[in-house]
Coordinates of N, CA and C in Angstrom, one line a residue:
Chain T
Q1 N 46.6 -19.8 24.0 CA 45.9 -19.8 25.3 C 46.9 -19.4 26.4
K2 N 46.5 -18.5 27.3 CA 47.3 -18.1 28.4 C 47.5 -19.3 29.3
E3 N 48.7 -19.3 30.0 CA 49.0 -20.4 30.9 C 48.1 -20.4 32.1
V4 N 47.8 -19.2 32.6 CA 46.9 -19.1 33.8 C 45.9 -18.0 33.5
E5 N 44.6 -18.3 33.6 CA 43.6 -17.2 33.4 C 42.8 -17.0 34.6
Q6 N 42.5 -15.7 34.8 CA 41.7 -15.3 36.0 C 40.9 -14.1 35.6
D7 N 39.6 -14.1 35.9 CA 38.8 -13.0 35.6 C 39.2 -11.8 36.4
P8 N 39.4 -10.6 35.7 CA 39.9 -9.4 36.4 C 39.0 -8.8 37.4
G9 N 37.6 -9.1 37.2 CA 36.6 -8.4 38.0 C 36.5 -6.9 37.6
P10 N 36.0 -6.0 38.4 CA 35.9 -6.2 39.9 C 34.7 -7.1 40.3
L11 N 34.9 -7.7 41.4 CA 33.8 -8.5 42.0 C 33.3 -7.8 43.2
S12 N 32.1 -7.3 43.2 CA 31.6 -6.5 44.3 C 30.6 -7.3 45.1
V13 N 30.7 -7.4 46.4 CA 29.8 -8.2 47.2 C 29.5 -7.4 48.5
P14 N 28.3 -7.7 49.1 CA 28.0 -7.0 50.4 C 28.8 -7.7 51.5
E15 N 29.1 -7.0 52.6 CA 29.7 -7.5 53.7 C 29.0 -8.7 54.2
G16 N 29.7 -9.8 54.6 CA 29.1 -11.0 55.1 C 28.8 -12.1 54.0
A17 N 28.9 -11.7 52.8 CA 28.6 -12.6 51.7 C 29.9 -13.5 51.5
I18 N 29.6 -14.6 50.7 CA 30.7 -15.5 50.3 C 31.3 -14.9 49.0
V19 N 32.7 -14.8 49.0 CA 33.4 -14.4 47.8 C 33.9 -15.7 47.1
S20 N 33.6 -15.8 45.9 CA 34.1 -17.0 45.1 C 35.0 -16.6 44.0
L21 N 36.2 -17.1 44.0 CA 37.2 -16.7 43.0 C 37.7 -18.0 42.3
N22 N 38.2 -17.9 41.1 CA 38.7 -19.1 40.4 C 39.7 -18.7 39.4
C23 N 40.5 -19.7 39.0 CA 41.5 -19.7 38.0 C 41.4 -20.9 37.1
T24 N 41.7 -20.8 35.9 CA 41.9 -22.0 35.0 C 43.4 -22.0 34.5
Y25 N 43.9 -23.1 34.2 CA 45.3 -23.2 33.7 C 45.4 -24.2 32.6
S26 N 46.5 -24.2 31.9 CA 46.6 -25.1 30.8 C 47.8 -26.1 31.0
N27 N 48.7 -25.8 31.8 CA 49.9 -26.6 32.0 C 49.7 -27.7 33.0
S28 N 49.6 -28.9 32.6 CA 49.3 -30.0 33.5 C 50.5 -30.4 34.4
A29 N 51.6 -29.7 34.2 CA 52.8 -30.0 35.0 C 52.7 -29.2 36.4
F30 N 51.7 -28.3 36.5 CA 51.6 -27.5 37.7 C 51.1 -28.5 38.8
Q31 N 51.8 -28.5 40.0 CA 51.4 -29.4 41.1 C 51.1 -28.6 42.4
Y32 N 51.6 -27.4 42.5 CA 51.4 -26.6 43.7 C 50.6 -25.3 43.3
F33 N 49.6 -25.0 44.1 CA 48.7 -24.0 43.8 C 48.5 -23.1 45.0
M34 N 48.6 -21.8 44.8 CA 48.6 -20.8 45.8 C 47.6 -19.7 45.5
W35 N 47.2 -19.1 46.6 CA 46.4 -17.8 46.5 C 47.1 -16.8 47.3
Y36 N 47.3 -15.6 46.6 CA 48.0 -14.5 47.3 C 46.9 -13.3 47.3
R37 N 47.0 -12.5 48.3 CA 46.2 -11.3 48.4 C 47.2 -10.1 48.2
Q38 N 46.8 -9.2 47.4 CA 47.6 -8.0 47.2 C 46.8 -6.7 47.3
Y39 N 47.2 -5.9 48.3 CA 46.6 -4.6 48.4 C 47.4 -3.7 47.5
S40 N 46.7 -2.5 47.2 CA 47.2 -1.6 46.1 C 48.7 -1.2 46.4
R41 N 49.5 -1.4 45.4 CA 50.9 -1.1 45.5 C 51.7 -1.7 46.6
K42 N 51.3 -2.9 47.0 CA 52.0 -3.7 48.1 C 52.4 -5.0 47.5
G43 N 53.2 -5.8 48.2 CA 53.6 -7.1 47.8 C 52.5 -8.1 48.0
P44 N 52.6 -9.2 47.2 CA 51.6 -10.3 47.4 C 51.8 -11.0 48.7
E45 N 50.7 -11.3 49.4 CA 50.8 -11.9 50.7 C 50.2 -13.3 50.6
L46 N 50.9 -14.3 50.9 CA 50.4 -15.7 50.8 C 49.3 -16.0 51.7
L47 N 48.2 -16.5 51.1 CA 47.0 -16.8 51.9 C 46.8 -18.3 52.0
M48 N 46.8 -19.0 50.9 CA 46.5 -20.5 50.9 C 47.5 -21.2 50.0
Y49 N 47.8 -22.4 50.3 CA 48.8 -23.2 49.6 C 48.3 -24.6 49.6
T50 N 48.1 -25.2 48.4 CA 47.6 -26.6 48.3 C 48.5 -27.3 47.3
Y51 N 48.5 -28.6 47.5 CA 49.2 -29.5 46.6 C 48.3 -30.5 45.9
S52 N 48.3 -30.5 44.6 CA 47.5 -31.4 43.8 C 46.1 -31.2 44.1
S53 N 45.2 -32.1 43.8 CA 43.8 -32.0 43.9 C 43.3 -32.1 45.3
G54 N 42.2 -31.4 45.6 CA 41.6 -31.5 46.9 C 41.2 -30.2 47.5
N55 N 40.7 -30.2 48.7 CA 40.3 -29.0 49.4 C 41.2 -28.7 50.6
K56 N 41.3 -27.4 51.0 CA 42.0 -27.0 52.2 C 41.3 -25.9 52.8
E57 N 41.1 -25.9 54.1 CA 40.4 -24.8 54.8 C 41.3 -24.2 55.8
D58 N 41.2 -22.9 55.9 CA 42.0 -22.2 56.9 C 41.2 -21.0 57.4
G59 N 40.5 -21.1 58.5 CA 39.6 -20.0 59.0 C 38.5 -19.8 58.0
R60 N 38.4 -18.5 57.5 CA 37.3 -18.2 56.6 C 37.6 -18.5 55.1
F61 N 38.8 -19.1 54.9 CA 39.3 -19.3 53.5 C 39.2 -20.8 53.2
T62 N 38.7 -21.2 52.0 CA 38.7 -22.5 51.5 C 39.3 -22.5 50.1
A63 N 40.3 -23.3 49.9 CA 40.9 -23.5 48.6 C 40.6 -24.8 48.0
Q64 N 40.2 -24.9 46.7 CA 39.9 -26.1 46.1 C 40.7 -26.3 44.8
V65 N 41.2 -27.5 44.5 CA 41.9 -27.7 43.3 C 41.3 -28.9 42.6
D66 N 41.0 -28.8 41.3 CA 40.5 -29.9 40.5 C 41.5 -30.0 39.3
K67 N 42.4 -30.9 39.5 CA 43.4 -31.0 38.4 C 42.9 -31.6 37.2
S68 N 41.9 -32.4 37.3 CA 41.3 -33.0 36.1 C 40.7 -32.0 35.2
S69 N 40.1 -30.9 35.8 CA 39.5 -29.8 35.0 C 40.5 -28.6 34.9
K70 N 41.6 -28.7 35.5 CA 42.6 -27.6 35.5 C 41.9 -26.3 36.0
Y71 N 41.4 -26.4 37.2 CA 40.5 -25.4 37.7 C 40.8 -25.3 39.2
I72 N 41.1 -24.1 39.7 CA 41.2 -23.9 41.2 C 40.3 -22.8 41.6
S73 N 39.9 -22.9 42.9 CA 39.0 -21.9 43.5 C 39.4 -21.5 44.9
L74 N 39.0 -20.3 45.2 CA 39.2 -19.8 46.6 C 37.8 -19.2 47.0
F75 N 37.4 -19.6 48.2 CA 36.1 -19.1 48.8 C 36.5 -18.4 50.1
I76 N 35.9 -17.2 50.2 CA 36.0 -16.4 51.4 C 34.7 -16.3 52.1
R77 N 34.5 -16.9 53.3 CA 33.2 -16.8 54.0 C 33.2 -15.5 54.8
D78 N 32.0 -15.1 55.1 CA 31.8 -14.0 56.0 C 32.7 -12.8 55.6
S79 N 32.6 -12.4 54.4 CA 33.6 -11.4 53.9 C 33.5 -10.1 54.7
Q80 N 34.6 -9.4 54.8 CA 34.7 -8.2 55.5 C 35.3 -7.1 54.6
P81 N 35.0 -5.8 54.9 CA 35.6 -4.7 54.0 C 37.1 -4.8 53.9
S82 N 37.7 -5.3 55.0 CA 39.2 -5.5 54.9 C 39.6 -6.6 54.0
D83 N 38.7 -7.4 53.5 CA 39.1 -8.4 52.4 C 39.1 -7.7 51.0
S84 N 38.8 -6.5 50.9 CA 38.8 -5.8 49.7 C 40.3 -5.7 49.2
A85 N 40.6 -6.3 48.1 CA 42.0 -6.4 47.6 C 42.0 -7.1 46.3
T86 N 43.1 -7.3 45.7 CA 43.2 -8.1 44.5 C 43.8 -9.5 44.9
Y87 N 43.1 -10.5 44.4 CA 43.5 -11.9 44.8 C 44.1 -12.5 43.5
L88 N 45.3 -13.0 43.8 CA 46.2 -13.6 42.7 C 46.3 -15.1 42.9
C89 N 46.0 -15.9 41.9 CA 46.3 -17.3 41.9 C 47.7 -17.4 41.4
A90 N 48.4 -18.4 41.9 CA 49.8 -18.7 41.4 C 50.0 -20.2 41.4
M91 N 50.8 -20.7 40.6 CA 51.1 -22.1 40.6 C 52.5 -22.4 40.1
R92 N 53.0 -23.6 40.5 CA 54.3 -24.0 40.0 C 54.4 -25.5 39.8
R93 N 55.5 -25.9 39.2 CA 55.7 -27.3 39.0 C 56.3 -27.9 40.2
E94 N 56.6 -29.2 40.1 CA 56.9 -30.0 41.3 C 58.1 -29.5 42.1
A95 N 59.3 -29.2 41.5 CA 60.5 -29.0 42.2 C 60.5 -27.7 43.0
A96 N 61.0 -27.8 44.2 CA 61.2 -26.6 45.1 C 62.1 -25.7 44.3
G97 N 61.8 -24.4 44.4 CA 62.7 -23.4 43.8 C 62.2 -23.0 42.4
N98 N 61.2 -23.7 41.9 CA 60.6 -23.4 40.6 C 59.9 -22.1 40.7
K99 N 59.8 -21.4 39.6 CA 59.1 -20.1 39.5 C 57.6 -20.3 39.7
L100 N 57.0 -19.2 40.1 CA 55.6 -19.1 40.2 C 55.1 -18.5 38.9
T101 N 54.0 -19.0 38.4 CA 53.2 -18.4 37.3 C 51.9 -17.9 37.8
F102 N 51.7 -16.6 37.6 CA 50.6 -15.9 38.2 C 49.4 -15.7 37.2
G103 N 48.2 -15.7 37.8 CA 47.1 -15.2 37.0 C 47.1 -13.7 37.1
G104 N 46.2 -13.0 36.4 CA 46.2 -11.6 36.4 C 45.6 -10.9 37.6
G105 N 44.9 -11.7 38.4 CA 44.3 -11.2 39.6 C 42.9 -10.8 39.4
T106 N 42.1 -11.0 40.5 CA 40.7 -10.5 40.5 C 40.6 -9.5 41.6
R107 N 40.1 -8.3 41.2 CA 39.8 -7.3 42.2 C 38.5 -7.5 42.9
V108 N 38.6 -7.5 44.3 CA 37.4 -7.8 45.1 C 37.0 -6.5 45.9
L109 N 35.8 -6.2 45.9 CA 35.3 -5.0 46.7 C 34.2 -5.6 47.6
V110 N 34.4 -5.5 48.9 CA 33.4 -5.9 49.9 C 32.8 -4.6 50.5
K111 N 31.5 -4.4 50.2 CA 30.9 -3.1 50.7 C 30.2 -3.3 52.0
P112 N 30.5 -2.3 52.9 CA 29.9 -2.4 54.3 C 28.3 -2.3 54.2
Chain A
E1 N 57.2 -12.1 63.2 CA 57.3 -13.1 62.1 C 58.3 -12.6 61.1
P2 N 59.2 -13.5 60.6 CA 60.2 -13.1 59.7 C 59.5 -12.6 58.4
E3 N 60.2 -11.6 57.7 CA 59.7 -11.1 56.5 C 60.8 -10.7 55.6
V4 N 60.4 -10.6 54.3 CA 61.4 -10.1 53.3 C 61.3 -8.6 53.3
T5 N 62.4 -7.9 53.3 CA 62.4 -6.5 53.2 C 63.1 -6.0 51.9
Q6 N 62.7 -4.9 51.4 CA 63.3 -4.3 50.2 C 63.5 -2.8 50.3
T7 N 64.6 -2.4 49.7 CA 64.9 -1.0 49.7 C 65.5 -0.6 48.3
P8 N 65.2 0.6 47.8 CA 64.3 1.6 48.4 C 62.9 1.2 48.1
S9 N 61.9 1.9 48.7 CA 60.5 1.6 48.4 C 60.2 2.2 47.0
H10 N 60.8 3.3 46.7 CA 60.6 4.0 45.4 C 61.9 4.5 44.9
Q11 N 62.2 4.3 43.6 CA 63.4 4.7 43.0 C 63.0 5.4 41.7
V12 N 63.4 6.6 41.5 CA 63.2 7.4 40.3 C 64.6 7.5 39.6
T13 N 64.7 7.2 38.3 CA 66.0 7.2 37.6 C 65.7 7.7 36.2
Q14 N 66.8 8.2 35.6 CA 66.7 8.6 34.2 C 67.0 7.5 33.3
M15 N 66.4 7.4 32.1 CA 66.7 6.4 31.1 C 68.2 6.3 30.9
G16 N 68.7 5.1 30.8 CA 70.1 4.9 30.6 C 71.0 4.8 31.8
Q17 N 70.4 5.1 33.0 CA 71.2 5.0 34.2 C 71.1 3.6 34.8
E18 N 72.0 3.3 35.6 CA 72.1 2.0 36.3 C 71.3 2.1 37.6
V19 N 70.6 1.1 38.0 CA 69.9 1.0 39.3 C 70.2 -0.3 40.0
I20 N 70.3 -0.3 41.3 CA 70.4 -1.5 42.1 C 69.3 -1.5 43.1
L21 N 68.5 -2.6 43.0 CA 67.4 -2.8 44.0 C 67.9 -3.8 45.0
R22 N 67.6 -3.6 46.2 CA 68.1 -4.4 47.3 C 67.0 -5.1 48.1
C23 N 67.4 -6.3 48.5 CA 66.4 -7.2 49.2 C 67.2 -7.9 50.3
V24 N 66.5 -8.1 51.4 CA 67.0 -8.9 52.5 C 66.0 -10.1 52.6
P25 N 66.3 -11.2 52.2 CA 65.4 -12.4 52.3 C 65.2 -12.9 53.7
I26 N 64.3 -13.7 53.9 CA 64.1 -14.4 55.2 C 65.4 -15.2 55.6
S27 N 65.8 -15.1 56.8 CA 67.2 -15.5 57.1 C 67.5 -17.0 56.8
N28 N 66.6 -17.9 57.0 CA 67.0 -19.3 56.8 C 66.5 -19.8 55.4
H29 N 66.2 -18.9 54.5 CA 65.8 -19.3 53.2 C 67.0 -19.3 52.3
L30 N 66.9 -20.2 51.3 CA 68.0 -20.4 50.4 C 67.7 -20.2 48.9
Y31 N 66.4 -20.1 48.6 CA 66.1 -19.8 47.2 C 65.6 -18.3 47.2
F32 N 66.1 -17.6 46.2 CA 65.7 -16.2 46.1 C 65.2 -15.9 44.7
Y33 N 64.3 -14.9 44.6 CA 63.6 -14.7 43.3 C 63.5 -13.1 43.2
W34 N 63.4 -12.7 41.9 CA 62.9 -11.4 41.5 C 61.7 -11.6 40.6
Y35 N 60.7 -10.8 40.9 CA 59.5 -10.8 40.0 C 59.3 -9.3 39.7
R36 N 58.5 -9.0 38.7 CA 58.1 -7.6 38.4 C 56.7 -7.6 38.1
Q37 N 56.1 -6.4 38.3 CA 54.7 -6.2 38.0 C 54.5 -4.8 37.3
I38 N 54.4 -4.7 36.0 CA 54.1 -3.5 35.4 C 52.6 -3.1 35.8
L39 N 52.4 -1.8 36.0 CA 51.1 -1.3 36.5 C 50.0 -1.9 35.7
G40 N 49.0 -2.5 36.4 CA 47.9 -3.0 35.7 C 48.0 -4.4 35.1
Q41 N 49.3 -5.0 35.2 CA 49.5 -6.2 34.6 C 49.8 -7.3 35.6
K42 N 50.1 -8.5 35.2 CA 50.3 -9.6 36.1 C 51.7 -9.6 36.6
V43 N 51.9 -10.3 37.8 CA 53.2 -10.5 38.3 C 54.0 -11.5 37.4
E44 N 55.2 -11.1 37.0 CA 56.0 -11.9 36.1 C 57.3 -12.3 36.7
F45 N 57.7 -13.5 36.5 CA 58.9 -14.0 37.0 C 60.1 -13.5 36.2
L46 N 61.2 -13.1 36.9 CA 62.4 -12.6 36.3 C 63.5 -13.7 36.4
V47 N 63.8 -14.0 37.6 CA 65.0 -14.9 37.9 C 64.9 -15.6 39.2
S48 N 65.5 -16.8 39.3 CA 65.6 -17.4 40.6 C 67.1 -17.7 40.8
F49 N 67.5 -17.8 42.1 CA 68.9 -17.9 42.4 C 69.0 -18.8 43.6
Y50 N 70.0 -19.7 43.5 CA 70.2 -20.7 44.5 C 71.7 -21.1 44.5
N51 N 72.2 -21.2 45.7 CA 73.6 -21.7 45.8 C 74.6 -20.8 45.0
N52 N 74.3 -19.5 45.1 CA 75.2 -18.5 44.4 C 75.2 -18.5 42.9
E53 N 74.1 -19.1 42.3 CA 74.0 -19.0 40.9 C 72.6 -19.0 40.4
I54 N 72.4 -18.4 39.2 CA 71.0 -18.4 38.7 C 70.6 -19.8 38.3
S55 N 69.4 -20.1 38.8 CA 68.8 -21.5 38.5 C 67.8 -21.4 37.4
E56 N 67.2 -20.3 37.2 CA 66.2 -20.1 36.1 C 66.1 -18.7 35.8
K57 N 65.9 -18.3 34.6 CA 65.6 -16.9 34.2 C 64.6 -16.9 33.1
S58 N 63.8 -15.8 33.0 CA 62.8 -15.6 32.0 C 63.5 -14.9 30.8
E59 N 62.7 -14.8 29.7 CA 63.2 -14.1 28.6 C 63.3 -12.6 28.8
I60 N 62.6 -12.1 29.9 CA 62.7 -10.7 30.2 C 64.1 -10.4 30.8
F61 N 64.7 -11.3 31.5 CA 66.0 -11.2 32.2 C 67.1 -11.3 31.1
D62 N 67.3 -10.2 30.4 CA 68.4 -10.2 29.4 C 69.7 -9.7 30.0
D63 N 70.6 -9.3 29.1 CA 72.0 -8.9 29.5 C 72.0 -7.6 30.3
Q64 N 70.9 -6.9 30.3 CA 70.8 -5.7 31.1 C 70.6 -5.9 32.6
F65 N 70.2 -7.1 32.9 CA 69.9 -7.5 34.3 C 71.0 -8.4 34.8
S66 N 71.2 -8.2 36.1 CA 72.1 -9.2 36.8 C 71.6 -9.2 38.3
V67 N 72.0 -10.3 38.9 CA 71.7 -10.5 40.3 C 72.9 -10.9 41.1
E68 N 72.9 -10.6 42.4 CA 74.1 -10.9 43.2 C 73.7 -11.1 44.6
R69 N 74.4 -11.9 45.3 CA 74.3 -12.1 46.7 C 75.6 -11.6 47.3
P70 N 75.8 -10.3 47.5 CA 77.1 -9.8 47.9 C 77.6 -10.2 49.3
D71 N 76.7 -10.6 50.2 CA 77.1 -11.0 51.5 C 76.0 -12.0 52.0
G72 N 76.0 -12.3 53.2 CA 75.2 -13.4 53.7 C 73.7 -13.0 53.9
S73 N 73.4 -11.7 53.7 CA 72.0 -11.3 53.9 C 71.3 -10.6 52.8
N74 N 72.1 -9.9 51.9 CA 71.5 -9.1 50.9 C 71.4 -9.9 49.6
F75 N 70.4 -9.5 48.7 CA 70.2 -10.1 47.4 C 69.8 -8.9 46.5
T76 N 70.6 -8.7 45.5 CA 70.4 -7.4 44.7 C 70.0 -7.8 43.2
L77 N 69.3 -6.8 42.6 CA 69.0 -6.8 41.2 C 69.5 -5.6 40.6
K78 N 70.4 -5.7 39.6 CA 71.0 -4.6 39.0 C 70.4 -4.5 37.5
I79 N 70.0 -3.3 37.2 CA 69.6 -3.0 35.8 C 70.7 -2.0 35.3
R80 N 71.4 -2.4 34.3 CA 72.6 -1.6 33.8 C 72.2 -0.3 33.1
S81 N 71.3 -0.4 32.2 CA 71.0 0.8 31.5 C 69.4 0.8 31.3
T82 N 68.8 1.5 32.2 CA 67.3 1.4 32.3 C 66.6 2.0 31.1
K83 N 65.5 1.4 30.8 CA 64.7 1.8 29.7 C 63.3 2.3 30.3
L84 N 62.6 3.0 29.5 CA 61.2 3.5 30.0 C 60.4 2.3 30.4
E85 N 60.5 1.2 29.6 CA 59.6 0.0 29.8 C 60.1 -0.8 31.0
D86 N 61.2 -0.4 31.7 CA 61.5 -1.1 33.0 C 60.8 -0.5 34.1
S87 N 60.0 0.5 33.9 CA 59.2 1.1 35.0 C 58.2 0.0 35.5
A88 N 58.2 -0.3 36.7 CA 57.4 -1.4 37.3 C 57.6 -1.5 38.8
M89 N 56.8 -2.3 39.4 CA 57.1 -2.7 40.8 C 58.0 -4.0 40.7
Y90 N 59.0 -4.0 41.5 CA 59.9 -5.1 41.5 C 59.8 -5.8 42.9
F91 N 59.5 -7.1 42.9 CA 59.3 -7.8 44.1 C 60.4 -8.9 44.3
C92 N 61.0 -8.9 45.4 CA 61.9 -9.9 45.8 C 61.1 -11.0 46.6
A93 N 61.4 -12.2 46.4 CA 60.8 -13.3 47.2 C 61.9 -14.3 47.6
S94 N 61.5 -15.1 48.7 CA 62.5 -16.1 49.1 C 61.7 -17.3 49.6
S95 N 62.3 -18.5 49.5 CA 61.7 -19.7 50.0 C 62.7 -20.6 50.6
D96 N 62.3 -21.5 51.5 CA 63.2 -22.4 52.1 C 63.6 -23.6 51.2
L97 N 64.6 -24.2 51.6 CA 65.0 -25.4 50.9 C 64.3 -26.6 51.5
G98 N 64.0 -27.6 50.7 CA 63.4 -28.8 51.2 C 62.5 -29.5 50.1
T99 N 61.4 -29.9 50.6 CA 60.5 -30.6 49.6 C 59.9 -29.7 48.7
G100 N 59.1 -30.2 47.8 CA 58.4 -29.3 46.8 C 57.4 -28.4 47.5
A101 N 57.2 -28.6 48.8 CA 56.2 -27.8 49.5 C 56.7 -26.5 50.0
S102 N 57.9 -26.0 49.5 CA 58.4 -24.7 49.9 C 57.5 -23.6 49.4
R103 N 57.4 -22.6 50.3 CA 56.5 -21.5 50.0 C 57.3 -20.2 49.7
Q104 N 56.9 -19.5 48.7 CA 57.6 -18.2 48.4 C 56.9 -17.1 49.1
Y105 N 57.7 -16.3 49.8 CA 57.2 -15.1 50.5 C 57.8 -13.9 49.9
F106 N 56.9 -12.9 49.7 CA 57.3 -11.7 48.9 C 57.6 -10.5 49.8
G107 N 58.5 -9.7 49.4 CA 58.7 -8.4 50.0 C 57.7 -7.4 49.6
P108 N 57.7 -6.2 50.1 CA 56.8 -5.1 49.8 C 56.9 -4.5 48.4
G109 N 58.1 -4.7 47.8 CA 58.3 -4.2 46.5 C 59.1 -2.9 46.5
T110 N 59.8 -2.6 45.3 CA 60.4 -1.4 45.0 C 59.7 -0.9 43.7
R111 N 59.2 0.4 43.8 CA 58.6 0.9 42.6 C 59.6 1.7 41.9
L112 N 59.9 1.2 40.7 CA 60.9 1.8 39.8 C 60.3 2.7 38.8
T113 N 60.6 4.0 38.7 CA 60.1 4.9 37.7 C 61.3 5.4 36.9
V114 N 61.2 5.1 35.6 CA 62.3 5.5 34.7 C 61.7 6.6 33.8
T115 N 62.4 7.8 33.9 CA 61.9 9.0 33.1 C 62.8 9.3 31.9

C-alpha cells in the first residue's frame, strides 16, 4: 500500500463549481497535513496547512482532516479558471524539519 | 514576500558529468531540503539539512549526491556523475526553526536534463 494516495484526475469542473479533492494515507504517525498547488513545470505553492484532525478555512479554500479514517480533503469554492493546476497533498510527522511525503497530485481543470 | 530562489532554471548536461544546483533559502530559515520530481511522477524527498549537517536522507540520496551550505545564504546540491535517470525537476525548500508547525516553502525548481 502506498503511503499517500491521491486520485490523479483530471477533474474537470465548470467555473463557479466546488472542487473537491482528497487523499488517503496509511502512516498514523503523520500529524501535519498540507495542500500545495503546482502549475505546470513550477514549484509547489503552499495553500493550506492543518494540524491533526479538524477543519480550516482560508478564503475560498477549506481543508479537512479525519485522522481516524486517515483521510484529508480540500474544497475550493467558487472555482475560477486560474485554479486550474495540479493539487498535491503532503504530510509529515510531528518534529519540525521532518520530510514531507507527497501524494501524486490531482490535476484540476476549471472551464470558463 | 520572501521566497526561495534557485539557479539555473534549466541545466542540460551529459551523462557522467558533475552538476551543481544552487538555492538561496528564505533568509531566517534554518532547515533546508532538496526534493525531486521526475516528469509525471510525485515529488520525492531527497535530503534535509540542519545546523550544517544532513538530518535525514532518502534511499535515492546515494554517494553520487552531496549537499553543502558554502556560505550564509546558498545551499547546493551536487551530483557527481549524472545518469540518465537523474533527469528531473529538483526543488529546494526551506522552513523555519521552532515548533512542529514549521512550514516548508519551495523554490521554482531547476529542470535537469541528462543526455
